């Protein structure tokens, strides 16, 4: 392991452990950044490539890890840059699948509601990533009709996320951590409480589960701390930046199904690509089912590995129709279960809501970087965002990186050719006018800029 610097240590102090990179957070962002740091290395446990991941003790996990969620292979026709990042992330997902022997297949996914119901109004008013395809235009729509699910076609509205595929993000993290462990990445349970930068390193204070405080040092630090980012920035003297962060919490409402319909209610139906359609139940511990209100991604919950999705029968379909109408057509008793977190900035409003943030922390001479975003950004783009966070330390972004990095690093606008069109990066500055490396942190609004096409 590297010998830690001594010039700022009190006389007689023990030499702290020293690493090449410390990553705070082991969720989708933190794990993906660690994967990018090891690259193709076989053993990075020694030298400048050494990596330490600091993660919360059991029971203190970020709320998106509660239960199981869905990773969406992102696609956005109005945001070509975002789509390219999703495709790049897809390559990492596929690589891990190949290593694990678990091949993921894209599945059509529908949310089907009675036409004119409160459920249709809710989805149209709040959906993100769901498109009203119309029954005649949905992939597999004919198969649904053959099942008799819809009754009269005019009675139902189908919303489909055409880019969706279903995997368990916890499984992604498990496979990624297997690779990190094999490469010699160090792990430590605890909380990063604060940091301080020095000319040649950054000192990081870690509070372990027992409550003891330990200081370790590194060449660089990456904050992938999601909802805790604002508090950590504040504790480390970044008051102005901390004040620009907020966490948006979207509640998941659990409905009490009508008596006798709990076991057959079907809200999400998925096809296996071979003409079979399955009911994907969404249950809490009490056996109820939930409907996500607010930002609606059409997400379902995968069953446990031991549970095989049941093939939809005609009898269940008819019962499900009654249940669906009951849930979305009228107000039923519900309770708040837990929340999804969306890390935003004050500038994230309207069209900029929920976009990811990657950049250097001001005043750290490029030694501390931040990668942050909502649950959906992690699910769609974590590998790409982790690669970008890692590349900030290399000072050598690739041409593929350039459309996605902050203008403070590369200048703005970025007139680069990609995919047959020029891409622009719209930047919302968090105050100030600095565009120097290590200056103000920027949030990204990635889009295809038609004005640059000529």
Short mmCIF file of C-alpha atoms in Angstrom, two decimals:
data_model
loop_
_atom_site.label_atom_id
_atom_site.label_comp_id
_atom_site.label_asym_id
_atom_site.label_seq_id
_atom_site.Cartn_x
_atom_site.Cartn_y
_atom_site.Cartn_z
CA UNK A 1 0.00 0.00 0.00
CA UNK A 2 1.14 3.56 -0.59
CA UNK A 3 2.96 5.37 2.18
CA UNK A 4 0.64 8.17 3.34
CA UNK A 5 1.94 11.73 3.36
CA UNK A 6 3.24 13.02 6.69
CA UNK A 7 3.71 16.72 6.20
CA UNK A 8 0.39 17.63 7.89
CA UNK A 9 0.24 14.90 10.53
CA UNK A 10 0.76 15.83 14.19
CA UNK A 11 4.08 14.74 15.63
CA UNK A 12 3.92 11.18 16.92
CA UNK A 13 0.63 10.40 15.16
CA UNK A 14 0.33 6.90 13.69
CA UNK A 15 0.53 6.76 9.93
CA UNK A 16 -3.02 6.49 8.52
CA UNK A 17 -3.93 4.03 5.82
CA UNK A 18 -3.50 5.54 2.38
CA UNK A 19 -5.30 4.69 -0.88
CA UNK A 20 -5.36 5.80 -4.44
CA UNK A 21 -9.12 6.43 -4.39
CA UNK A 22 -11.75 6.45 -1.65
CA UNK A 23 -15.35 6.07 -2.81
CA UNK A 24 -18.07 7.04 -0.34
CA UNK A 25 -21.13 4.94 -1.10
CA UNK A 26 -21.62 1.44 -2.46
CA UNK A 27 -24.89 1.86 -4.32
CA UNK A 28 -25.27 1.96 -8.08
CA UNK A 29 -23.17 5.14 -8.46
CA UNK A 30 -20.39 4.19 -6.06
CA UNK A 31 -20.04 0.62 -7.31
CA UNK A 32 -20.01 1.75 -10.93
CA UNK A 33 -17.31 4.32 -10.17
CA UNK A 34 -15.20 1.61 -8.54
CA UNK A 35 -15.62 -0.59 -11.61
CA UNK A 36 -14.37 2.27 -13.75
CA UNK A 37 -11.39 2.82 -11.45
CA UNK A 38 -10.18 -0.76 -11.71
CA UNK A 39 -10.68 -0.87 -15.46
CA UNK A 40 -9.02 -3.98 -16.83
CA UNK A 41 -6.60 -4.31 -13.91
CA UNK A 42 -6.12 -7.70 -12.33
CA UNK A 43 -4.92 -6.62 -8.86
CA UNK A 44 -5.30 -2.99 -7.83
CA UNK A 45 -4.98 -3.51 -4.08
CA UNK A 46 -1.56 -1.84 -4.04
CA UNK A 47 -0.14 1.39 -5.42
CA UNK A 48 -1.84 4.39 -6.95
CA UNK A 49 -4.72 2.27 -8.22
CA UNK A 50 -5.80 1.04 -4.76
CA UNK A 51 -9.47 1.64 -4.01
CA UNK A 52 -11.38 1.79 -0.70
CA UNK A 53 -15.18 1.69 -0.71
CA UNK A 54 -16.90 3.02 2.42
CA UNK A 55 -20.50 1.94 2.86
CA UNK A 56 -23.16 2.33 5.58
CA UNK A 57 -23.55 -0.48 8.13
CA UNK A 58 -26.41 -2.94 7.64
CA UNK A 59 -29.79 -1.37 8.31
CA UNK A 60 -28.69 2.06 7.11
CA UNK A 61 -29.03 1.45 3.40
CA UNK A 62 -30.35 3.95 0.90
CA UNK A 63 -34.07 3.53 0.41
CA UNK A 64 -33.83 2.50 -3.23
CA UNK A 65 -32.29 -0.76 -2.07
CA UNK A 66 -35.42 -1.66 -0.12
CA UNK A 67 -36.93 -4.71 -1.75
CA UNK A 68 -36.38 -5.04 -5.46
CA UNK A 69 -36.71 -2.53 -8.24
CA UNK A 70 -36.27 -2.46 -11.96
CA UNK A 71 -33.37 -1.27 -14.07
CA UNK A 72 -34.64 0.40 -17.22
CA UNK A 73 -32.56 0.43 -20.33
CA UNK A 74 -33.05 4.11 -21.00
CA UNK A 75 -34.06 5.54 -24.34
CA UNK A 76 -35.21 9.05 -25.05
CA UNK A 77 -35.79 10.22 -28.61
CA UNK A 78 -35.62 13.85 -27.48
CA UNK A 79 -32.33 13.36 -25.64
CA UNK A 80 -29.77 11.64 -27.84
CA UNK A 81 -26.92 12.14 -25.39
CA UNK A 82 -28.87 10.49 -22.60
CA UNK A 83 -29.66 7.58 -24.87
CA UNK A 84 -26.00 7.13 -25.78
CA UNK A 85 -25.07 7.05 -22.09
CA UNK A 86 -27.73 4.41 -21.52
CA UNK A 87 -26.30 2.33 -24.35
CA UNK A 88 -22.83 2.62 -22.86
CA UNK A 89 -24.21 1.49 -19.50
CA UNK A 90 -25.93 -1.39 -21.24
CA UNK A 91 -22.54 -2.74 -22.34
CA UNK A 92 -21.44 -2.93 -18.68
CA UNK A 93 -24.67 -4.67 -17.67
CA UNK A 94 -24.16 -7.19 -20.45
CA UNK A 95 -20.54 -7.76 -19.47
CA UNK A 96 -21.50 -8.61 -15.91
CA UNK A 97 -24.31 -10.82 -17.14
CA UNK A 98 -21.88 -12.72 -19.33
CA UNK A 99 -19.51 -13.23 -16.40
CA UNK A 100 -22.34 -14.46 -14.20
CA UNK A 101 -23.99 -16.55 -16.91
CA UNK A 102 -27.23 -14.63 -16.45
CA UNK A 103 -28.44 -13.30 -19.78
CA UNK A 104 -30.99 -10.53 -19.51
CA UNK A 105 -33.66 -10.33 -22.20
CA UNK A 106 -35.68 -7.19 -22.91
CA UNK A 107 -39.34 -7.70 -22.09
CA UNK A 108 -42.34 -5.65 -23.16
CA UNK A 109 -43.94 -4.03 -20.14
CA UNK A 110 -47.43 -2.55 -19.94
CA UNK A 111 -49.47 -0.62 -17.44
CA UNK A 112 -53.12 -1.07 -18.40
CA UNK A 113 -55.89 1.08 -16.95
CA UNK A 114 -59.59 1.62 -17.71
CA UNK A 115 -60.16 4.47 -20.13
CA UNK A 116 -61.35 7.62 -18.44
CA UNK A 117 -60.43 6.37 -14.97
CA UNK A 118 -58.58 8.23 -12.25
CA UNK A 119 -55.65 5.94 -12.94
CA UNK A 120 -55.39 7.10 -16.54
CA UNK A 121 -55.49 10.74 -15.45
CA UNK A 122 -52.80 10.11 -12.82
CA UNK A 123 -50.45 8.41 -15.28
CA UNK A 124 -50.91 11.03 -18.00
CA UNK A 125 -50.24 13.79 -15.48
CA UNK A 126 -47.19 12.29 -13.81
CA UNK A 127 -45.61 9.63 -15.98
CA UNK A 128 -41.92 9.69 -16.81
CA UNK A 129 -40.75 7.31 -19.50
CA UNK A 130 -44.18 5.82 -20.17
CA UNK A 131 -45.71 6.32 -23.58
CA UNK A 132 -49.36 5.91 -24.46
CA UNK A 133 -48.81 3.60 -27.40
CA UNK A 134 -52.44 2.79 -28.08
CA UNK A 135 -53.43 -0.83 -28.09
CA UNK A 136 -52.97 -1.29 -31.83
CA UNK A 137 -49.39 -0.01 -31.65
CA UNK A 138 -48.09 -1.87 -28.60
CA UNK A 139 -45.64 -4.70 -29.00
CA UNK A 140 -47.61 -7.82 -28.19
CA UNK A 141 -50.89 -5.92 -28.19
CA UNK A 142 -52.44 -8.60 -30.39
CA UNK A 143 -51.41 -11.28 -27.91
CA UNK A 144 -53.08 -9.37 -25.10
CA UNK A 145 -56.25 -9.18 -27.15
CA UNK A 146 -56.07 -12.91 -27.83
CA UNK A 147 -56.02 -13.50 -24.09
CA UNK A 148 -59.26 -11.61 -23.75
CA UNK A 149 -57.66 -9.29 -21.22
CA UNK A 150 -59.05 -6.10 -22.62
CA UNK A 151 -62.66 -6.99 -23.29
CA UNK A 152 -63.78 -4.11 -25.44
CA UNK A 153 -60.59 -2.44 -26.69
CA UNK A 154 -62.12 1.00 -26.24
CA UNK A 155 -62.45 0.36 -22.50
CA UNK A 156 -58.71 0.26 -21.83
CA UNK A 157 -55.60 2.39 -22.28
CA UNK A 158 -52.17 0.72 -22.44
CA UNK A 159 -48.96 2.52 -21.48
CA UNK A 160 -45.71 0.90 -22.49
CA UNK A 161 -42.05 1.59 -21.73
CA UNK A 162 -40.54 0.29 -24.94
CA UNK A 163 -36.97 0.48 -23.65
CA UNK A 164 -37.64 -1.46 -20.46
CA UNK A 165 -35.95 -4.63 -19.40
CA UNK A 166 -36.13 -6.26 -16.02
CA UNK A 167 -33.20 -7.10 -13.77
CA UNK A 168 -32.60 -6.95 -10.04
CA UNK A 169 -30.24 -4.04 -9.23
CA UNK A 170 -29.21 -5.84 -6.06
CA UNK A 171 -28.00 -8.66 -8.28
CA UNK A 172 -26.10 -6.14 -10.39
CA UNK A 173 -24.40 -4.85 -7.25
CA UNK A 174 -23.65 -8.39 -6.12
CA UNK A 175 -21.98 -9.30 -9.42
CA UNK A 176 -20.13 -5.99 -9.59
CA UNK A 177 -18.81 -6.44 -6.05
CA UNK A 178 -17.63 -9.94 -6.89
CA UNK A 179 -15.50 -8.42 -9.63
CA UNK A 180 -14.28 -5.63 -7.36
CA UNK A 181 -13.34 -8.10 -4.66
CA UNK A 182 -11.39 -10.22 -7.11
CA UNK A 183 -9.48 -7.09 -8.16
CA UNK A 184 -8.49 -6.30 -4.59
CA UNK A 185 -10.84 -3.42 -3.81
CA UNK A 186 -10.99 -2.78 -0.05
CA UNK A 187 -14.30 -2.42 1.80
CA UNK A 188 -15.05 -0.72 5.09
CA UNK A 189 -18.34 -0.35 6.93
CA UNK A 190 -18.90 3.14 8.25
CA UNK A 191 -19.95 6.70 7.43
CA UNK A 192 -17.78 9.34 5.78
CA UNK A 193 -18.34 12.32 8.07
CA UNK A 194 -16.05 14.93 6.55
CA UNK A 195 -12.93 15.48 4.50
CA UNK A 196 -10.14 18.01 4.15
CA UNK A 197 -7.89 18.53 1.15
CA UNK A 198 -4.14 19.15 1.30
CA UNK A 199 -1.67 19.91 -1.50
CA UNK A 200 -0.87 16.26 -2.16
CA UNK A 201 -3.79 14.27 -0.72
CA UNK A 202 -7.23 14.36 0.87
CA UNK A 203 -7.87 13.28 4.49
CA UNK A 204 -11.19 11.52 5.12
CA UNK A 205 -12.85 10.97 8.51
CA UNK A 206 -14.78 7.69 8.77
CA UNK A 207 -17.09 6.83 11.67
CA UNK A 208 -17.36 3.07 12.12
CA UNK A 209 -20.32 1.11 13.46
CA UNK A 210 -18.92 1.20 17.00
CA UNK A 211 -18.82 5.00 16.86
CA UNK A 212 -15.05 5.33 16.63
CA UNK A 213 -13.58 7.92 14.28
CA UNK A 214 -10.71 6.98 11.98
CA UNK A 215 -8.82 9.16 9.51
CA UNK A 216 -7.56 7.69 6.26
CA UNK A 217 -5.95 9.47 3.32
CA UNK A 218 -6.14 9.13 -0.44
CA UNK A 219 -5.07 10.78 -3.65
CA UNK A 220 -8.73 11.35 -4.52
CA UNK A 221 -12.23 11.07 -3.08
CA UNK A 222 -15.54 10.37 -4.86
CA UNK A 223 -18.83 11.20 -3.16
CA UNK A 224 -21.57 8.83 -4.29
CA UNK A 225 -23.65 9.34 -1.19
CA UNK A 226 -27.06 10.03 -2.73
CA UNK A 227 -29.49 11.53 -0.20
CA UNK A 228 -26.73 12.21 2.33
CA UNK A 229 -24.73 14.39 -0.08
CA UNK A 230 -26.05 17.72 1.18
CA UNK A 231 -25.24 17.00 4.83
CA UNK A 232 -21.76 15.73 3.95
CA UNK A 233 -21.00 18.81 1.89
CA UNK A 234 -22.13 21.03 4.75
CA UNK A 235 -19.97 19.19 7.30
CA UNK A 236 -16.95 19.66 5.05
CA UNK A 237 -17.39 23.42 4.72
CA UNK A 238 -19.18 23.44 1.35
CA UNK A 239 -22.15 25.43 2.67
CA UNK A 240 -23.06 27.17 -0.58
CA UNK A 241 -23.01 23.96 -2.56
CA UNK A 242 -24.87 22.06 0.18
CA UNK A 243 -27.63 24.66 0.15
CA UNK A 244 -28.23 23.99 -3.54
CA UNK A 245 -29.10 20.34 -2.86
CA UNK A 246 -32.40 18.95 -1.80
CA UNK A 247 -33.89 15.48 -1.71
CA UNK A 248 -37.27 14.95 -3.28
CA UNK A 249 -39.16 12.08 -1.72
CA UNK A 250 -41.91 10.40 -3.69
CA UNK A 251 -44.14 8.20 -1.55
CA UNK A 252 -45.27 4.76 -2.59
CA UNK A 253 -48.89 4.25 -1.62
CA UNK A 254 -50.04 0.79 -0.63
CA UNK A 255 -53.65 0.10 -1.46
CA UNK A 256 -55.90 -2.31 0.37
CA UNK A 257 -57.35 -4.51 -2.33
CA UNK A 258 -61.02 -5.49 -2.23
CA UNK A 259 -61.49 -8.64 -0.18
CA UNK A 260 -60.86 -11.81 -2.16
CA UNK A 261 -58.91 -10.11 -4.94
CA UNK A 262 -55.46 -9.76 -3.36
CA UNK A 263 -54.08 -12.90 -4.95
CA UNK A 264 -55.38 -12.39 -8.47
CA UNK A 265 -55.05 -8.63 -9.01
CA UNK A 266 -52.75 -7.95 -11.95
CA UNK A 267 -51.39 -4.45 -12.56
CA UNK A 268 -48.23 -5.35 -14.47
CA UNK A 269 -48.24 -7.94 -17.24
CA UNK A 270 -44.98 -8.92 -18.94
CA UNK A 271 -44.26 -11.06 -21.95
CA UNK A 272 -41.33 -13.45 -22.29
CA UNK A 273 -40.86 -12.84 -26.00
CA UNK A 274 -42.22 -16.28 -26.81
CA UNK A 275 -45.91 -15.53 -26.67
CA UNK A 276 -46.36 -16.19 -22.95
CA UNK A 277 -47.67 -13.48 -20.64
CA UNK A 278 -47.07 -13.39 -16.90
CA UNK A 279 -48.51 -11.61 -13.89
CA UNK A 280 -45.86 -9.75 -11.89
CA UNK A 281 -47.37 -9.29 -8.45
CA UNK A 282 -46.36 -6.31 -6.33
CA UNK A 283 -46.80 -7.19 -2.68
CA UNK A 284 -45.73 -5.79 0.62
CA UNK A 285 -45.20 -7.92 3.70
CA UNK A 286 -48.91 -7.82 4.45
CA UNK A 287 -49.80 -9.23 1.06
CA UNK A 288 -51.14 -6.01 -0.43
CA UNK A 289 -50.02 -4.39 -3.67
CA UNK A 290 -48.69 -0.92 -4.24
CA UNK A 291 -49.08 1.76 -6.86
CA UNK A 292 -46.28 4.31 -7.19
CA UNK A 293 -47.66 7.83 -7.31
CA UNK A 294 -45.83 10.91 -8.58
CA UNK A 295 -42.92 10.08 -10.89
CA UNK A 296 -44.32 7.01 -12.59
CA UNK A 297 -41.85 4.81 -14.48
CA UNK A 298 -44.20 1.89 -14.90
CA UNK A 299 -41.89 -0.11 -12.65
CA UNK A 300 -42.72 -3.53 -11.34
CA UNK A 301 -41.16 -5.65 -8.66
CA UNK A 302 -39.48 -8.88 -9.61
CA UNK A 303 -40.37 -11.95 -7.58
CA UNK A 304 -37.81 -13.66 -5.39
CA UNK A 305 -35.57 -16.10 -7.22
CA UNK A 306 -37.50 -19.01 -5.75
CA UNK A 307 -40.79 -17.68 -7.14
CA UNK A 308 -41.62 -18.31 -10.76
CA UNK A 309 -43.92 -15.70 -12.33
CA UNK A 310 -47.29 -17.31 -12.87
CA UNK A 311 -48.69 -17.54 -16.35
CA UNK A 312 -51.81 -15.48 -16.70
CA UNK A 313 -55.01 -17.50 -16.99
CA UNK A 314 -58.26 -16.26 -18.47
CA UNK A 315 -59.95 -16.59 -15.09
CA UNK A 316 -57.34 -14.41 -13.44
CA UNK A 317 -57.57 -11.90 -16.25
CA UNK A 318 -61.27 -11.38 -15.66
CA UNK A 319 -60.74 -11.05 -11.90
CA UNK A 320 -57.85 -8.68 -12.49
CA UNK A 321 -60.02 -6.41 -14.60
CA UNK A 322 -62.36 -5.95 -11.66
CA UNK A 323 -59.47 -5.36 -9.29
CA UNK A 324 -57.73 -2.85 -11.55
CA UNK A 325 -60.93 -0.88 -11.97
CA UNK A 326 -61.37 -0.86 -8.20
CA UNK A 327 -57.86 0.42 -7.54
CA UNK A 328 -57.53 3.14 -10.17
CA UNK A 329 -61.21 3.97 -10.61
CA UNK A 330 -61.99 5.00 -7.06
CA UNK A 331 -60.31 6.09 -3.85
CA UNK A 332 -59.30 3.18 -1.63
CA UNK A 333 -57.59 3.05 1.73
CA UNK A 334 -53.82 3.38 1.47
CA UNK A 335 -50.78 3.98 3.62
CA UNK A 336 -47.31 5.32 2.86
CA UNK A 337 -44.73 2.53 2.85
CA UNK A 338 -41.38 4.11 1.98
CA UNK A 339 -40.01 6.75 -0.34
CA UNK A 340 -37.94 6.98 -3.48
CA UNK A 341 -35.23 9.63 -3.33
CA UNK A 342 -34.46 12.11 -6.08
CA UNK A 343 -31.39 14.23 -5.45
CA UNK A 344 -31.98 17.58 -7.12
CA UNK A 345 -30.54 21.06 -7.13
CA UNK A 346 -32.38 24.36 -6.96
CA UNK A 347 -31.76 24.74 -10.68
CA UNK A 348 -33.44 21.43 -11.38
CA UNK A 349 -36.91 22.54 -12.28
CA UNK A 350 -39.13 22.00 -15.26
CA UNK A 351 -37.17 20.35 -18.07
CA UNK A 352 -34.09 19.91 -15.87
CA UNK A 353 -35.78 17.90 -13.15
CA UNK A 354 -33.90 14.82 -12.04
CA UNK A 355 -30.85 15.11 -14.28
CA UNK A 356 -27.59 13.61 -12.98
CA UNK A 357 -24.70 15.69 -11.68
CA UNK A 358 -21.04 14.81 -12.23
CA UNK A 359 -18.21 17.20 -11.46
CA UNK A 360 -15.36 18.34 -9.21
CA UNK A 361 -16.12 19.88 -5.81
CA UNK A 362 -15.08 23.56 -5.77
CA UNK A 363 -11.89 24.40 -3.93
CA UNK A 364 -10.52 20.85 -3.81
CA UNK A 365 -7.99 21.22 -6.63
CA UNK A 366 -9.75 18.41 -8.46
CA UNK A 367 -9.13 15.86 -5.69
CA UNK A 368 -12.80 15.47 -4.69
CA UNK A 369 -15.57 14.68 -7.17
CA UNK A 370 -19.30 14.23 -6.86
CA UNK A 371 -21.60 11.89 -8.78
CA UNK A 372 -25.24 12.24 -7.86
CA UNK A 373 -28.68 11.67 -9.26
CA UNK A 374 -32.07 10.17 -8.58
CA UNK A 375 -32.94 6.50 -8.40
CA UNK A 376 -33.89 6.42 -12.06
CA UNK A 377 -30.58 7.93 -13.17
CA UNK A 378 -28.73 5.29 -11.20
CA UNK A 379 -30.81 2.53 -12.71
CA UNK A 380 -30.35 3.70 -16.29
CA UNK A 381 -26.94 5.36 -16.35
CA UNK A 382 -24.86 4.29 -13.34
CA UNK A 383 -22.03 2.60 -15.31
CA UNK A 384 -21.67 5.62 -17.62
CA UNK A 385 -21.85 8.12 -14.78
CA UNK A 386 -19.32 6.12 -12.77
CA UNK A 387 -16.96 6.15 -15.74
CA UNK A 388 -17.35 9.92 -16.06
CA UNK A 389 -16.71 10.46 -12.33
CA UNK A 390 -13.58 8.34 -12.60
CA UNK A 391 -12.36 10.16 -15.72
CA UNK A 392 -12.42 13.50 -13.88
CA UNK A 393 -9.23 12.40 -12.11
CA UNK A 394 -7.51 11.29 -15.28
CA UNK A 395 -7.66 14.70 -16.99
CA UNK A 396 -8.02 12.79 -20.24
CA UNK A 397 -11.69 12.33 -21.14
CA UNK A 398 -12.36 10.45 -24.34
CA UNK A 399 -14.28 11.85 -27.27
CA UNK A 400 -17.24 9.76 -26.17
CA UNK A 401 -17.08 11.40 -22.72
CA UNK A 402 -16.94 14.97 -23.89
CA UNK A 403 -20.65 15.55 -24.61
CA UNK A 404 -21.47 14.47 -21.06
CA UNK A 405 -18.84 16.20 -18.93
CA UNK A 406 -19.34 19.59 -17.23
CA UNK A 407 -18.50 22.65 -19.28
CA UNK A 408 -16.13 23.68 -16.48
CA UNK A 409 -13.87 20.87 -17.66
CA UNK A 410 -14.08 21.28 -21.38
CA UNK A 411 -15.60 24.59 -22.41
CA UNK A 412 -19.12 25.23 -23.71
CA UNK A 413 -20.86 24.67 -26.04
CA UNK A 414 -19.30 21.37 -27.08
CA UNK A 415 -19.42 21.22 -30.85
CA UNK A 416 -18.67 17.57 -31.32
CA UNK A 417 -20.05 15.25 -33.93
CA UNK A 418 -21.78 12.13 -32.61
CA UNK A 419 -24.28 9.76 -34.17
CA UNK A 420 -24.84 11.86 -37.25
CA UNK A 421 -25.62 15.09 -35.40
CA UNK A 422 -23.90 17.66 -33.27
CA UNK A 423 -24.53 17.58 -29.54
CA UNK A 424 -24.87 20.53 -27.20
CA UNK A 425 -24.53 20.63 -23.43
CA UNK A 426 -26.81 23.05 -21.64
CA UNK A 427 -25.29 24.05 -18.30
CA UNK A 428 -26.94 25.38 -15.16
CA UNK A 429 -24.23 27.00 -13.05
CA UNK A 430 -24.54 26.89 -9.27
CA UNK A 431 -23.63 30.55 -8.91
CA UNK A 432 -20.39 32.25 -9.94
CA UNK A 433 -18.82 32.43 -13.37
CA UNK A 434 -15.83 30.16 -13.11
CA UNK A 435 -15.28 27.66 -15.95
CA UNK A 436 -11.86 26.51 -14.77
CA UNK A 437 -11.26 22.88 -13.83
CA UNK A 438 -12.11 22.49 -10.17
CA UNK A 439 -14.42 25.52 -10.32
CA UNK A 440 -18.16 25.66 -9.75
CA UNK A 441 -20.04 22.40 -9.89
CA UNK A 442 -22.36 22.10 -12.84
CA UNK A 443 -25.47 20.10 -13.42
CA UNK A 444 -26.06 18.73 -16.87
CA UNK A 445 -29.00 19.13 -19.20
CA UNK A 446 -28.04 16.79 -22.00
CA UNK A 447 -29.89 17.30 -25.23
CA UNK A 448 -29.61 17.37 -28.99
CA UNK A 449 -29.06 21.00 -29.92
CA UNK A 450 -30.73 21.66 -33.25
CA UNK A 451 -28.99 25.04 -33.48
CA UNK A 452 -25.65 23.27 -33.85
CA UNK A 453 -26.80 21.01 -36.68
CA UNK A 454 -25.97 23.45 -39.45
#
